[in-house]
């Protein structure tokens, strides 16, 4: 089998890229990485040359191109079943897919107001009801899953659901959003993952600045 390539954006800013990347690294799925820095002023021509959607991440597996982070995770689950991308138990798997879809399609206040930005010096934004509601819902998801599984990750060991929420952990930290003690323990469990550390170190070494994400 040929090696897969994951095309990603700037590690400091590309929350969607982090999702399949941290999953592949943590689950031990081999891949080559191609990083294309954002070039918003020119309309990201280098990304468009690779990805018809104009967005990253994109996984390339021979002739097959897969985009949309959740679709990439599903593709990996089928292609590499031995790496257990989703929880083994059917009920947990269904729940993991539910919270992952909720993440992929929601939380617009958090996503809009708190762009992923690892080099941001943590500070609070003005209080906002929609943002507070997103934080409360995420906290409730994490807390109920952790209570059920016993942690340290949402379904005990790492799964695609953790990949989907890892960038949220980054946002909570960068904007000083403080969840419950259980959720705070989950944030700790994500940020001690070797893959998280590797991504963060690379992000902090980047020199590109995306003005729209500097809040
Ligand atoms: N729904 C997509 C979102 C991908 C996305 O928005 N990627 C951003 C980077 S984090 C991007 O490529 N932006 C480039 C642009 O909008 O021009 C996914 O799940 O992969």
CSV table of N, CA and C and ligand atoms in Angstrom, one decimal, residues 13-16 38 40 44 47 54-57 68-70, ligand 1:
chain,number,residue,atom,x,y,z
A,13,UNK,N,-3.1,28.0,12.8
A,13,UNK,CA,-4.4,28.5,12.6
A,13,UNK,C,-5.4,27.4,12.1
A,14,UNK,N,-4.9,26.4,11.5
A,14,UNK,CA,-5.8,25.5,10.8
A,14,UNK,C,-6.4,24.4,11.7
A,15,UNK,N,-7.5,24.7,12.4
A,15,UNK,CA,-8.1,23.8,13.3
A,15,UNK,C,-8.6,22.5,12.6
A,16,UNK,N,-9.1,22.7,11.4
A,16,UNK,CA,-9.6,21.5,10.7
A,16,UNK,C,-8.5,20.6,10.3
A,38,UNK,N,-1.6,29.4,4.3
A,38,UNK,CA,-2.7,30.2,3.8
A,38,UNK,C,-2.2,31.5,3.0
A,40,UNK,N,-4.6,34.2,2.0
A,40,UNK,CA,-6.0,34.7,1.9
A,40,UNK,C,-6.1,35.9,0.9
A,44,UNK,N,-5.9,32.0,-1.8
A,44,UNK,CA,-5.4,30.6,-1.6
A,44,UNK,C,-5.2,29.8,-2.9
A,47,UNK,N,-3.8,26.2,-2.4
A,47,UNK,CA,-4.7,25.2,-1.9
A,47,UNK,C,-5.7,24.8,-3.0
A,54,UNK,N,-11.2,24.2,-2.2
A,54,UNK,CA,-10.4,25.4,-1.8
A,54,UNK,C,-10.1,25.4,-0.3
A,55,UNK,N,-10.3,24.2,0.3
A,55,UNK,CA,-10.0,24.1,1.7
A,55,UNK,C,-9.2,22.9,2.1
A,56,UNK,N,-8.5,23.0,3.2
A,56,UNK,CA,-7.8,21.9,3.8
A,56,UNK,C,-8.4,21.5,5.1
A,57,UNK,N,-8.3,20.3,5.6
A,57,UNK,CA,-7.4,19.2,5.1
A,57,UNK,C,-7.9,18.5,3.9
A,68,UNK,N,-12.9,17.3,3.7
A,68,UNK,CA,-13.8,17.4,4.9
A,68,UNK,C,-13.3,16.5,6.0
A,69,UNK,N,-13.0,17.1,7.1
A,69,UNK,CA,-12.3,16.3,8.1
A,69,UNK,C,-13.0,15.1,8.6
A,70,UNK,N,-14.3,15.2,8.7
A,70,UNK,CA,-15.1,14.0,9.2
A,70,UNK,C,-15.0,12.9,8.1
B,1,LIG,N1,-15.7,21.6,6.8
B,1,LIG,C1,-14.3,21.5,6.4
B,1,LIG,C2,-13.7,22.9,6.8
B,1,LIG,C3,-12.3,23.1,6.2
B,1,LIG,C4,-11.8,24.5,6.4
B,1,LIG,O1,-12.6,25.4,6.6
B,1,LIG,N2,-10.5,24.7,6.2
B,1,LIG,C5,-9.9,26.0,6.3
B,1,LIG,C6,-8.7,25.9,7.2
B,1,LIG,S1,-9.0,25.5,8.8
B,1,LIG,C7,-9.5,26.4,5.0
B,1,LIG,O2,-9.0,25.7,4.2
B,1,LIG,N3,-9.6,27.7,4.6
B,1,LIG,C8,-9.2,28.3,3.4
B,1,LIG,C9,-10.1,29.2,2.8
B,1,LIG,O3,-11.2,29.3,3.4
B,1,LIG,O4,-9.8,29.9,1.8
B,1,LIG,C10,-13.6,20.3,7.1
B,1,LIG,O5,-14.2,19.7,7.9
B,1,LIG,O6,-12.5,19.9,6.6
